[in-house]
Coordinates of C-alpha atoms in Angstrom, one line a residue:
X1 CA -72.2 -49.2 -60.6
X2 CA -69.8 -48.4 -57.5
X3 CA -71.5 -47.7 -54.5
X4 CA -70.5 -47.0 -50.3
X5 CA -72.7 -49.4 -48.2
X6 CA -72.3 -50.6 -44.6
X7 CA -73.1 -54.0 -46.6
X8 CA -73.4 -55.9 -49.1
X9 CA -76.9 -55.5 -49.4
X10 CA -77.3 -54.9 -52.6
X11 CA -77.2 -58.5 -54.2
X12 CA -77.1 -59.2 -57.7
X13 CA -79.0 -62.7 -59.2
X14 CA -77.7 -65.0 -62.3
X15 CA -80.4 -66.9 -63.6
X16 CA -79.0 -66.1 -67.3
X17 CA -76.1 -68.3 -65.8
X18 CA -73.3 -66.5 -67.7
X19 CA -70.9 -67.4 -65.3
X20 CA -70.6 -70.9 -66.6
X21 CA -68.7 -69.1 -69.5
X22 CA -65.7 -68.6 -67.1
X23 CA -65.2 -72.4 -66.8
X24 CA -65.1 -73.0 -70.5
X25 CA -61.8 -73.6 -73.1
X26 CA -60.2 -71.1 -75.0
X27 CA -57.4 -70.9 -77.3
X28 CA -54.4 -69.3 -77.0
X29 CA -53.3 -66.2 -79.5
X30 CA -50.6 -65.6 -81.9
X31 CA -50.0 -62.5 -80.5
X32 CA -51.2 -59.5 -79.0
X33 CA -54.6 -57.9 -79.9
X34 CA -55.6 -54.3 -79.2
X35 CA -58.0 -53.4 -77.1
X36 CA -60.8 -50.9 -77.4
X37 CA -60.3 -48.5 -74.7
X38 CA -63.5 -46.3 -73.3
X39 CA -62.5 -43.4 -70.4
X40 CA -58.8 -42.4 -70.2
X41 CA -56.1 -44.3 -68.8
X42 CA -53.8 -42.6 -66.1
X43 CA -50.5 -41.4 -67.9
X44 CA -48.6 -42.9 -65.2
X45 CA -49.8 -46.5 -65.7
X46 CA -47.4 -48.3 -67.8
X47 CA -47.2 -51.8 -67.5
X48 CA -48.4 -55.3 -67.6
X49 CA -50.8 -57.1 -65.6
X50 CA -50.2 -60.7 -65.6
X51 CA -52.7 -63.8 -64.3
X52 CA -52.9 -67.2 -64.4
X53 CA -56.0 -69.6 -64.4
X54 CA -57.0 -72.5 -66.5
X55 CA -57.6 -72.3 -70.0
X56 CA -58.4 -75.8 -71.0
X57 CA -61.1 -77.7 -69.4
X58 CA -60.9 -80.9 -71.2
X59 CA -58.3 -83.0 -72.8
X60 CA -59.6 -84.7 -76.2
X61 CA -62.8 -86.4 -74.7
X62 CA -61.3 -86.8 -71.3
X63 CA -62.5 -83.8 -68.7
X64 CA -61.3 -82.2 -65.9
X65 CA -63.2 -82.2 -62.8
X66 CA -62.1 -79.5 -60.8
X67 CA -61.5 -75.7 -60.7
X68 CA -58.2 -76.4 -59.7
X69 CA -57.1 -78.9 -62.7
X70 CA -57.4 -77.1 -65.8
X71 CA -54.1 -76.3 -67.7
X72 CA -52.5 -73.5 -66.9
X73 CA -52.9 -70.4 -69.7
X74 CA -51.2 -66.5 -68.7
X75 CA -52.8 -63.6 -69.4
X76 CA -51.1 -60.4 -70.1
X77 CA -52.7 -56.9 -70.3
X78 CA -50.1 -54.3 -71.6
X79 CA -50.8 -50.6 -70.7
X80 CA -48.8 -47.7 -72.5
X81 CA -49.2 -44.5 -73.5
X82 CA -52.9 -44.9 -72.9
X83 CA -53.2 -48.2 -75.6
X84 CA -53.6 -51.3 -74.2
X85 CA -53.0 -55.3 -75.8
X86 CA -54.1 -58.2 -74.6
X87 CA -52.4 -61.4 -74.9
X88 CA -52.5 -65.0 -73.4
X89 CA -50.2 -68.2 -73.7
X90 CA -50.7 -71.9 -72.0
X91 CA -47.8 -72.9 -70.0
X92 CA -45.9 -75.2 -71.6
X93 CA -45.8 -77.8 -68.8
X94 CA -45.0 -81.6 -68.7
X95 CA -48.6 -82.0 -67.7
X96 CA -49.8 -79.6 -71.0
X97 CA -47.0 -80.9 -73.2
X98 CA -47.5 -84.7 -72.4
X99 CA -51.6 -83.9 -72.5
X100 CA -51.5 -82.5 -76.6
X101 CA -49.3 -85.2 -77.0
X102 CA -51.0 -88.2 -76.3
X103 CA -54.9 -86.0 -76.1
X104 CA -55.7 -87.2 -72.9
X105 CA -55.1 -86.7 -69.3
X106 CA -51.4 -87.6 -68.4
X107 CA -50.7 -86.3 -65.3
X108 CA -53.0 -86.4 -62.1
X109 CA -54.3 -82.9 -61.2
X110 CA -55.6 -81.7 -58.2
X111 CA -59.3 -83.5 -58.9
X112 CA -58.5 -85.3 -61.6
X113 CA -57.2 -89.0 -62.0
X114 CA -55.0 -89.6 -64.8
X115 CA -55.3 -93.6 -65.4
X116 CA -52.5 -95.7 -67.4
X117 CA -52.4 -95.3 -70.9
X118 CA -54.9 -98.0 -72.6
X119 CA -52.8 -98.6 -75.7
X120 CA -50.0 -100.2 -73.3
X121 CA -50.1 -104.3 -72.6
X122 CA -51.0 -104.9 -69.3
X123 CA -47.4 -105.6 -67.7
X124 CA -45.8 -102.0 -69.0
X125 CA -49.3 -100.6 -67.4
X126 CA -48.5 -102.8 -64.2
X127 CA -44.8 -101.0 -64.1
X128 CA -46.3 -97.5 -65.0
X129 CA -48.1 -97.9 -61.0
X130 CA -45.4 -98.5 -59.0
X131 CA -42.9 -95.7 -60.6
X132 CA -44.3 -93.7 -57.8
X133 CA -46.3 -90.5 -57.4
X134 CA -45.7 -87.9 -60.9
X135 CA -46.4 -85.2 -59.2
X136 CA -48.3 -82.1 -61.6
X137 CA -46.2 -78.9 -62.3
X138 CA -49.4 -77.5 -64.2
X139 CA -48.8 -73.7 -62.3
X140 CA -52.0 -71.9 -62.5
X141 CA -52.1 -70.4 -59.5
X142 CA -49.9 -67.3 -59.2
X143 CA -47.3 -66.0 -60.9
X144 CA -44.0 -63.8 -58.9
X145 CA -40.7 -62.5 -59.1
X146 CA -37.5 -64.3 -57.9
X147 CA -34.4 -61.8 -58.7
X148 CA -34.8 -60.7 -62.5
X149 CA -36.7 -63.8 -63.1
X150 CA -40.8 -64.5 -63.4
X151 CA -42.2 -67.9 -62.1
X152 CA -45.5 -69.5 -62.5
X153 CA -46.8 -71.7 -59.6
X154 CA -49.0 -73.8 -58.3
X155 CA -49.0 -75.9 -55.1
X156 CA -45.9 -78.1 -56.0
X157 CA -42.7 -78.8 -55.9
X158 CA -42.4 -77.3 -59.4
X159 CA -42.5 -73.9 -60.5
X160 CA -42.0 -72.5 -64.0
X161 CA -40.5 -69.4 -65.3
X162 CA -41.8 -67.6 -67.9
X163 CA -40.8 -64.5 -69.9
X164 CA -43.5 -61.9 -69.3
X165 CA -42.9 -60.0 -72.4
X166 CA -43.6 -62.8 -74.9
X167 CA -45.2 -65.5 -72.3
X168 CA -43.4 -67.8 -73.4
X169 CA -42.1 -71.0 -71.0
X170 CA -38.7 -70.8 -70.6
X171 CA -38.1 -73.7 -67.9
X172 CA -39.3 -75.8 -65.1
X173 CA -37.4 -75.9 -61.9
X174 CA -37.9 -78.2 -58.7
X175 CA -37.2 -76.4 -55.7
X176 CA -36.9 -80.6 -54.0
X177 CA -33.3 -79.8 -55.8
X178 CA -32.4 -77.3 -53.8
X179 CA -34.6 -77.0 -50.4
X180 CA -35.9 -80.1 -47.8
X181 CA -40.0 -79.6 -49.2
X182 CA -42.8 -81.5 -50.1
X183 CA -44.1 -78.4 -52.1
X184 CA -44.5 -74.9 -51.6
X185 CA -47.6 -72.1 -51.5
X186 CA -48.5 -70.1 -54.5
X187 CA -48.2 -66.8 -52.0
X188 CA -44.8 -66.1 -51.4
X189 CA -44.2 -63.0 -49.4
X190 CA -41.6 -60.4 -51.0
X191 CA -39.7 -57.8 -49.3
X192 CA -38.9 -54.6 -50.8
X193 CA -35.3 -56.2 -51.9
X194 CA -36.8 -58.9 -53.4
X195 CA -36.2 -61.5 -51.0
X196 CA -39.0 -64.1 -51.3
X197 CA -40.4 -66.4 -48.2
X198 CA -42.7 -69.2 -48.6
X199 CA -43.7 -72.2 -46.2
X200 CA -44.3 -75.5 -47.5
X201 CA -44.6 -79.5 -45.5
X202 CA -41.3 -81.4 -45.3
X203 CA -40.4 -84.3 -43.3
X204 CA -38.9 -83.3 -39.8
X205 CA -37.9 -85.5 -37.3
X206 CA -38.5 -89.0 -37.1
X207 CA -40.3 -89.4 -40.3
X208 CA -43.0 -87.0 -38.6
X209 CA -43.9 -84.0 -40.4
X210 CA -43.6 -80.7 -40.1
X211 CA -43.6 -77.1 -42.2
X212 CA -40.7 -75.6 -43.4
X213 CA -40.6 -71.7 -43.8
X214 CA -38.1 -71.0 -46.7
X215 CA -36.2 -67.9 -47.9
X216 CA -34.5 -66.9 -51.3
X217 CA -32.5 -64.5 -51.5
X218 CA -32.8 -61.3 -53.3
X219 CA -31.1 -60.9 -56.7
X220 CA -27.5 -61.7 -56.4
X221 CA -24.6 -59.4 -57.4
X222 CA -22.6 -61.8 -59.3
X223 CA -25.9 -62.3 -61.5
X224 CA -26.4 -65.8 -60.1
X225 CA -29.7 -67.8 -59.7
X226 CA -31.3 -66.9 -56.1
X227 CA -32.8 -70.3 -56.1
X228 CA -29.6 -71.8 -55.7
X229 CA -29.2 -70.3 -52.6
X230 CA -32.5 -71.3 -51.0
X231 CA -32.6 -71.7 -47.5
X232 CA -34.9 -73.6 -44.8
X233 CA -35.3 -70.9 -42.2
X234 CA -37.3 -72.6 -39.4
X235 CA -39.7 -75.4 -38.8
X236 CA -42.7 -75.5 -37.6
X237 CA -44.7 -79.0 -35.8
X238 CA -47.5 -80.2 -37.0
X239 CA -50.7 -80.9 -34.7
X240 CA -50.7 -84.5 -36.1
X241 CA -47.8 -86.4 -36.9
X242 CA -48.8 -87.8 -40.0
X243 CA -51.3 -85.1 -41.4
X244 CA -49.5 -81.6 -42.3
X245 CA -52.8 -79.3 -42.8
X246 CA -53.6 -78.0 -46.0
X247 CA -51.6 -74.5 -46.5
X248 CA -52.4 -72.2 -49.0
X249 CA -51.3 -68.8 -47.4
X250 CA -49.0 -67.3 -44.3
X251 CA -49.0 -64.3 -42.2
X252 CA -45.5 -62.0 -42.4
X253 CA -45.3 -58.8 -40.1
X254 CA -41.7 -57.0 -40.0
X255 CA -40.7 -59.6 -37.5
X256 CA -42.7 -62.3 -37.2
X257 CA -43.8 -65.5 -39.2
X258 CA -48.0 -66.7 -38.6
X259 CA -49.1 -69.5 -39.8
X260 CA -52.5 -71.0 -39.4
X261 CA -52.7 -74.4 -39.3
X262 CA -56.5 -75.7 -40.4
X263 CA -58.3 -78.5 -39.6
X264 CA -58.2 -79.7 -43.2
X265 CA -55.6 -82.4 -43.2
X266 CA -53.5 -84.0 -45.7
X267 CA -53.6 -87.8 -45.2
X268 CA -50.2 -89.1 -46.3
X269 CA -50.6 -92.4 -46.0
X270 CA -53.1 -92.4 -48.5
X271 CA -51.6 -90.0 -50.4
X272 CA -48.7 -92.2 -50.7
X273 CA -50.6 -95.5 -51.5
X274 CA -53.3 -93.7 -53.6
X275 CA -51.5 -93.8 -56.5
X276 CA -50.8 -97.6 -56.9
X277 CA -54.2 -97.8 -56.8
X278 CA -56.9 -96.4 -60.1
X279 CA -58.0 -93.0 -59.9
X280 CA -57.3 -91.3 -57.1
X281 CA -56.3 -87.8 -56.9
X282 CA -55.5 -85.1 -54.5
X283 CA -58.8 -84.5 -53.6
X284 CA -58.8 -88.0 -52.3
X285 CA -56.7 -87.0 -50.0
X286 CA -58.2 -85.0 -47.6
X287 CA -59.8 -85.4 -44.5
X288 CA -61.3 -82.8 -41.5
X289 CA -60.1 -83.5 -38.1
X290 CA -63.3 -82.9 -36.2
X291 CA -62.2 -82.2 -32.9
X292 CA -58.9 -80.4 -33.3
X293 CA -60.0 -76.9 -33.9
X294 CA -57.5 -74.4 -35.7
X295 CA -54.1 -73.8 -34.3
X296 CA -51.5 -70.5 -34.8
X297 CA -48.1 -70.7 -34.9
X298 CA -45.8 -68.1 -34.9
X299 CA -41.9 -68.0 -35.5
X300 CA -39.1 -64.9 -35.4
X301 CA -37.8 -64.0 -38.1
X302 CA -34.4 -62.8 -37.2
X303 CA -33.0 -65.2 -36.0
X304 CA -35.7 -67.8 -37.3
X305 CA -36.8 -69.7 -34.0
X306 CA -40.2 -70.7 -33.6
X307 CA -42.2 -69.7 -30.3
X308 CA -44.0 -72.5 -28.3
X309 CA -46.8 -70.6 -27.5
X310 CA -49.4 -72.6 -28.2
X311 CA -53.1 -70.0 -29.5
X312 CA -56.2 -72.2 -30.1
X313 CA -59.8 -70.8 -31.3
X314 CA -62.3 -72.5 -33.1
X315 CA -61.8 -74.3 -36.8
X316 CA -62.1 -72.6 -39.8
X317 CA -60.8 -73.1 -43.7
X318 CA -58.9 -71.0 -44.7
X319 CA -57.2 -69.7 -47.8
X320 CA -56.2 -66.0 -48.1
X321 CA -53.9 -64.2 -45.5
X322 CA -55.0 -60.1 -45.6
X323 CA -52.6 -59.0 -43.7
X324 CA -50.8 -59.2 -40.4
X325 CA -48.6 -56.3 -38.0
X326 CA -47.3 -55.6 -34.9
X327 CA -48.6 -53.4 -32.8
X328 CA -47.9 -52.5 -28.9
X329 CA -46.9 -56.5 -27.9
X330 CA -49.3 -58.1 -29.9
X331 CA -50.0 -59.5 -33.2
X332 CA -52.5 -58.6 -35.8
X333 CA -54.2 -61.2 -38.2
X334 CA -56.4 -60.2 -40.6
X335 CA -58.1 -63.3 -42.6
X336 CA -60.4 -64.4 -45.0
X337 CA -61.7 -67.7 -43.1
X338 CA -64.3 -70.4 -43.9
X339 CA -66.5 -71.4 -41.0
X340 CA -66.1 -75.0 -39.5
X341 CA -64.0 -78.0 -40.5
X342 CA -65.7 -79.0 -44.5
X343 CA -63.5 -78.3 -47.0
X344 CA -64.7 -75.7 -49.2
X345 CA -62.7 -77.0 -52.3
X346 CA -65.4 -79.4 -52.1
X347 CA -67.6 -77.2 -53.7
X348 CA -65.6 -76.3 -56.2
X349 CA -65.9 -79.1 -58.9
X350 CA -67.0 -77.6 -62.3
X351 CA -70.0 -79.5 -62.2
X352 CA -71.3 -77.2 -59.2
X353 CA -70.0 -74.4 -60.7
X354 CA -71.5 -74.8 -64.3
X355 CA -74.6 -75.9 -62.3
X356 CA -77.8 -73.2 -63.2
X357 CA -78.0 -70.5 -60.8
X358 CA -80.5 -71.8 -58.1
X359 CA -78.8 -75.6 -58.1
X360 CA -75.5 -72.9 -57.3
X361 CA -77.6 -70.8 -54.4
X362 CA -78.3 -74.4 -53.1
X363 CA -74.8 -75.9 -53.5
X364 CA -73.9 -72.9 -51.4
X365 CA -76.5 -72.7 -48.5
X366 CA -74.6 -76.3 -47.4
X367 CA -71.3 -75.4 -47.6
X368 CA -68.9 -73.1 -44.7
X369 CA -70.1 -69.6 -44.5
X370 CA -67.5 -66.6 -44.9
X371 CA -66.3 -64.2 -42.9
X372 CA -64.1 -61.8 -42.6
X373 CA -62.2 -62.0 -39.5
X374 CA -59.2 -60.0 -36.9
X375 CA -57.2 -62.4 -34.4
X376 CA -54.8 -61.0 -31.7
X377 CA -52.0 -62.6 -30.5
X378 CA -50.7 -61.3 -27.5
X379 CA -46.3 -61.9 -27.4
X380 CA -46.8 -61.3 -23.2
X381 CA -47.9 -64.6 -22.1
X382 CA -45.8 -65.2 -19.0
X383 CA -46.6 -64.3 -15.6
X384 CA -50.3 -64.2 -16.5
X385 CA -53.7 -65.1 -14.3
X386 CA -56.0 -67.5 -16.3
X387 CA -59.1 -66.8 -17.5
X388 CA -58.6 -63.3 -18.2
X389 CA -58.6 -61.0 -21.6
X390 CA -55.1 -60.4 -22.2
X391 CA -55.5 -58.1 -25.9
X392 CA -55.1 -54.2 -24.0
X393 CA -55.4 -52.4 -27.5
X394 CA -58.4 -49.8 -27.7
X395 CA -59.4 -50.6 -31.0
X396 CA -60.2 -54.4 -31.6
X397 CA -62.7 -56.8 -29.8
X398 CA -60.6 -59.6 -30.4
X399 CA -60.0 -61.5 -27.5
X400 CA -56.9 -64.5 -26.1
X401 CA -57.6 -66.1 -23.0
X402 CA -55.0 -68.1 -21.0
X403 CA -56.6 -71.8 -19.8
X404 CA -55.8 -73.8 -17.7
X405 CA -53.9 -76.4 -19.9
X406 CA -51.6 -73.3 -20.8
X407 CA -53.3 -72.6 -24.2
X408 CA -53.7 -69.6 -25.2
X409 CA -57.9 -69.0 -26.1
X410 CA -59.0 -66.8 -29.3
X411 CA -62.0 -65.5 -29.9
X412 CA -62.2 -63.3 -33.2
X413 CA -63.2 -59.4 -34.2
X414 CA -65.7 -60.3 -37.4
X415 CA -64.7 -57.4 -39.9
X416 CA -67.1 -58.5 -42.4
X417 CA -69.7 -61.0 -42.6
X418 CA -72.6 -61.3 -45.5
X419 CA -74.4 -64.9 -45.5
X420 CA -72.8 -66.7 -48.4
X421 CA -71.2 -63.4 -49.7
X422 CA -67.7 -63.9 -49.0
X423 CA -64.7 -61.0 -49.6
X424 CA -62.3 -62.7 -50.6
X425 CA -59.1 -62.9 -53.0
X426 CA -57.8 -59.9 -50.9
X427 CA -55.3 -57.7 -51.7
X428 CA -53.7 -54.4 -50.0
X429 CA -51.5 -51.4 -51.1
X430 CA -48.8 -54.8 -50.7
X431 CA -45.9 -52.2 -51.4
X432 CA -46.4 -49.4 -48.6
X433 CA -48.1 -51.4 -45.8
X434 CA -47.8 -55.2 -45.6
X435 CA -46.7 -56.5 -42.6
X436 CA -47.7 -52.9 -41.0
X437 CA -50.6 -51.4 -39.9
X438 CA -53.5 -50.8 -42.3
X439 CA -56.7 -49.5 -43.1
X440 CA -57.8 -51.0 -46.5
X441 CA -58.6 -54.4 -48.2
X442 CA -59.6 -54.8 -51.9
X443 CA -61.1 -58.0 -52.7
X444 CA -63.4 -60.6 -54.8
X445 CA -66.9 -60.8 -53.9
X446 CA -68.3 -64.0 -54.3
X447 CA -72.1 -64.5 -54.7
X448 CA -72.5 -68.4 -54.0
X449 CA -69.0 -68.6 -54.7
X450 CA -69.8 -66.7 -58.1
X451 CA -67.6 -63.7 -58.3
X452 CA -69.7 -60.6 -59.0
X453 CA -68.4 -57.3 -57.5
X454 CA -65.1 -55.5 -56.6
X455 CA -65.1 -54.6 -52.6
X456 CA -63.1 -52.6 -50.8
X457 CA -63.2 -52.9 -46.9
X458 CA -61.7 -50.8 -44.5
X459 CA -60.7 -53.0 -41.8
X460 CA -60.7 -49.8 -38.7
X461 CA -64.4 -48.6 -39.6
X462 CA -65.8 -51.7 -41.5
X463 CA -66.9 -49.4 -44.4
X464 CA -67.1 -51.4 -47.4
X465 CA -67.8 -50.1 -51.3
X466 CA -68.8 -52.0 -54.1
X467 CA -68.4 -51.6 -57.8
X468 CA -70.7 -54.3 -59.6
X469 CA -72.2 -54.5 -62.8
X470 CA -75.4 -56.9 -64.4
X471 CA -74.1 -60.5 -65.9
X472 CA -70.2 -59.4 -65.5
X473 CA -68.2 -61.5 -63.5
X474 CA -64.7 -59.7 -61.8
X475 CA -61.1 -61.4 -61.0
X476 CA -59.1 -60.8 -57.7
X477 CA -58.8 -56.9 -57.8
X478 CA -54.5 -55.6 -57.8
X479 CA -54.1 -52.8 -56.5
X480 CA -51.4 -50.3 -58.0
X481 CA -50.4 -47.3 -56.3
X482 CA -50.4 -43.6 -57.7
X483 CA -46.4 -42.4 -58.3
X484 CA -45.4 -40.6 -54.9
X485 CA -48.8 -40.8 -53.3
X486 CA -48.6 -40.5 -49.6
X487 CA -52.3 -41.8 -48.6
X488 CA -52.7 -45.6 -49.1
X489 CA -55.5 -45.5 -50.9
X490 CA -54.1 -43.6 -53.9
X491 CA -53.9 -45.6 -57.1
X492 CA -56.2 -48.0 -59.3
X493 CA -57.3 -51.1 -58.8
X494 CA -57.0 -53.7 -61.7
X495 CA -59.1 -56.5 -63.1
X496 CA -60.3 -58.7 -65.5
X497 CA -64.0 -58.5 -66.1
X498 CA -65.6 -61.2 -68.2
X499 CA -69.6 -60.3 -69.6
X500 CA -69.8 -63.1 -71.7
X501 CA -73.6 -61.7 -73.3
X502 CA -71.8 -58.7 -74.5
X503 CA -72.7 -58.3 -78.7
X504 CA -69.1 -58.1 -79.5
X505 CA -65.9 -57.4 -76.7
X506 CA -66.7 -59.4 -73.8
X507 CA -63.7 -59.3 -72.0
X508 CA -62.2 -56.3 -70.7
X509 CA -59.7 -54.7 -68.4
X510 CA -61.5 -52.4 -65.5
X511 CA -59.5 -49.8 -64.5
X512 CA -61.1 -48.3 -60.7
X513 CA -60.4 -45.6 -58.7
X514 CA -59.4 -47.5 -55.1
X515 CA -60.3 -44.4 -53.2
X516 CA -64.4 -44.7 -54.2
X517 CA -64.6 -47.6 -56.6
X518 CA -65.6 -45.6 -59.5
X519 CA -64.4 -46.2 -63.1
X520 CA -61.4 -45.0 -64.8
X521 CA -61.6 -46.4 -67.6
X522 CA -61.9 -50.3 -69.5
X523 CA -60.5 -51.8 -72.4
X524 CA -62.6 -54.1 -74.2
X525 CA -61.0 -57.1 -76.1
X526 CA -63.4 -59.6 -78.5
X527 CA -62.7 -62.4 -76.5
X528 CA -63.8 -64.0 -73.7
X529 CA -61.2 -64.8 -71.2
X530 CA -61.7 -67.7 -68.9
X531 CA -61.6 -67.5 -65.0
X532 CA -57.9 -66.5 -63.5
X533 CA -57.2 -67.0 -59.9
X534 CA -53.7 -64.1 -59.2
X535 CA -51.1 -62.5 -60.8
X536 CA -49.2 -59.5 -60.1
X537 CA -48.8 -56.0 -61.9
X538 CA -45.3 -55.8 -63.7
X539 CA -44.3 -51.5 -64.1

């Protein structure tokens, strides 16, 4: 069903609780299967979607507790000529490798304690503690290009590159080797060339810390790895000196670096001491700072110097970046925030998730609500009178107030707000207009934090649309544009559907039309493929 509503109205229930299928193991294949295609495929689409999630749930009888822990398997849906094969590999990390090895949990994931090994005596388990923090490089977060290369990542200081034609894992690299980080996002953003920026915590001065944005180079004409010439571009403070924020995302216009920094704190002390000590984890390690509200920062790109002015507003989690542009002296954000200070990864533990569908509605009513939301930062802060609105463009009812203290005040436009219906996992025709002004966001709907529907907002009129359909549960939504198409809606959006009571091909690829949301066509494989978080399309 694809619809145009002025909301998300239209809500779907789960009591049948199919969704709990997403969060269950699956084996790899051999190789590729064909898929069952119904509709017709656009001639022009040739190429591979890739995505990462987990794929493995438990190690022999040892589970993993969070969405965020599983190991990490790649998915690969190859489009030509109109046929389509499906394909998926695990990752061969040290944290996989070591896990089939020894059939248990071997490294510490992200909610997931991995304790000493029981078989050892007592003094090589003492040692095995104090050999310090083995950080995970299980990448099943996102997967992106870096010159002629493919890496999968998580939230680390590892990434992994991969060969996207055969999935295999080709090798791990630590970017600690080559750049001043603690770890880096899983969303880069890429300029046409290829250059790649990231931000990540490091250590700045005095042992206080700080973020580092970072910049590799596009691919190099003397064939060369870019990562080797990784570079630390600016830094950015941190509200508190000992607890960076949690960042998952950043802001990048044509000449400007945003970066939000949350109220959701990493606490390095006990992130540093937590693991001499039985079963803790990263989850352990956050805290919410109550009073400090959210801060945005924002930095030049060229030259790279970072700009004291110093925007407040209210706090929020949050995870996805939409987009940001210039326009006229001032700065647009678009995000998909998370009111108040809670974590929301919280309440993403499997057992919530695999929880039946009203113990899920319930889970939900207590944790942040979502919302859609536009900031404006106004450049022009100088010779200004206190107290007054200083956003002058037409369209937007964002707000920034100067007070007295010489903070800068924001108060948000809400582009799209449904009670514990969140749009998120957004994504935008990335090629044409990031970093530049826009009309459309695709993105995840999430039902209780269920994904259910395909959305498409457009951020001038707040039109959304909606494709959904009964007991089938949608990944993050890419968007790939028509060959030589000048309006920026012209292409297809692409996702992996799971309807895990289908009689025999529960899996499929959805191919939309992004201009209404209606179908294109699917192709139907006779698996079910577990939940994936992002991944890219490869022409």
């Amino acid at each position: 069903i694809s619809k145009k509503c002025l909301c998300f109205i239209f809500r779907i229930e789960h009591p049948a609780g199919g969704y709990k299928k997403l969060f269950e193991t699956c084996e790899e294949l051999n190789e590729p299967i064909s898929a069952v295609v119904v509709g017709v495929i656009p001639a022009w689409l040739s190429g591979s979607l890739l995505r990462l999630g987990p794929g493995m749930f438990e190690v022999g009888a040892e589970p993993f507790y969070h969405l965020f822990d599983g190991q990490a398997l790649m998915h690969k849906f190859d489009l030509k000529n109109g046929h389509v094969t499906y394909h998926r590999k695990f990752i061969k990390t040290d944290a996989y490798v070591r896990a089939m090895t020894e059939k248990r949990v071997v490294i510490t994931e992200f909610g997931t304690a991995a304790y000493p090994d029981p078989c050892k005596n007592i003094f090589s388990r003492f040692f095995t503690y104090f050999k310090g923090i083995e950080v995970t490089d299980n990448c099943l977060v996102n997967v992106y290009p870096v010159g002629e290369d493919f890496y999968a990542c998580t939230e680390t200081n590892y990434i992994t590159k991969v060969d996207p034609d055969t999935l295999e894992t080709v090798k791990r690299v630590d970017l600690c080797d080559y750049l001043s980080i603690n770890g880096v996002t899983a969303h880069p953003h890429i300029e046409s060339d290829g250059t790649v920026y990231n931000i990540g915590n490091c250590f700045g001065k005095n042992m206080s810390l700080a973020y580092n944005i970072v910049k590799i180079p596009s691919t190099q004409k003397d064939k060369s790895d870019p990562i080797a010439k990784s570079e630390v571009l600016v830094q950015l403070p941190s509200s508190e000196r000992f607890k960076p924020s949690y960042v998952h995302s950043f802001g990048m216009t044509e000449n400007y670096f945003v970066f939000v920094e949350t109220p959701v704190k990493i606490n390095l002390l006990k992130f540093l001491t937590a693991w001499s000590i039985w079963g803790t984890n990263y989850m352990d390690c956050f805290q919410s700072n109550e009073t400090i509200g959210t801060w945005f920062h924002l930095a030049t790109k060229d030259p790279a110097v970072y700009i004291e002015h110093k925007f407040r507003t209210s706090a929020f989690n949050l995870f996805h970046h939409i987009n940001s542009y210039e326009d006229d002296g001032f700065i647009v954000v678009d995000l998909c925030t998370w009111k108040g200070h809670e974590f929301v990864y919280n309440y993403l533990y499997l057992a919530n998730l695999r929880e039946n569908w009203e113990e899920v509605k319930a889970a939900a009513m207590r944790a942040p609500q979502p919302e859609v939301r536009r900031y404006v930062l106004p450049m022009d802060v100088h010779r200004v009178t206190q107290g007054k609105n200083l956003i002058s463009l037409q369209y937007t009812t964002a707000t920034a107030v100067m007070r007295s203290d010489g903070t800068i005040w924001l108060e948000p436009e809400v582009l799209f707000s449904g009670p514990r219906q969140a749009f998120e996992f957004p994504q935008i025709n990335y090629s044409k207009f990031s970093g530049k002004n826009y009309s459309y966001a695709y993105g995840l709907g999430l039902n209780h934090f269920i994904p259910d529907r395909i959305c498409k907002l457009n951020v001038k009129t707040k039109e959304t649309w909606v494709w959904q359909e009964q007991d089938s549960y949608p990944s993050e939504p890419i968007f790939v544009q028509t060959p030589n198409s000048v309006e920026e809606d012209d292409g297809v959006l692409l996702s992996i559907v799971v309807n895990p009571g289908a009689d025999q091909r529960p899996g499929f690829l959805l191919i939309l039309n992004a201009r209404d949301l209606t179908e294109v066509a699917r192709a139907e494989v006779e698996v079910i493929i577990p939940v994936t978080f992002h991944g890219m399309y490869k022409p």
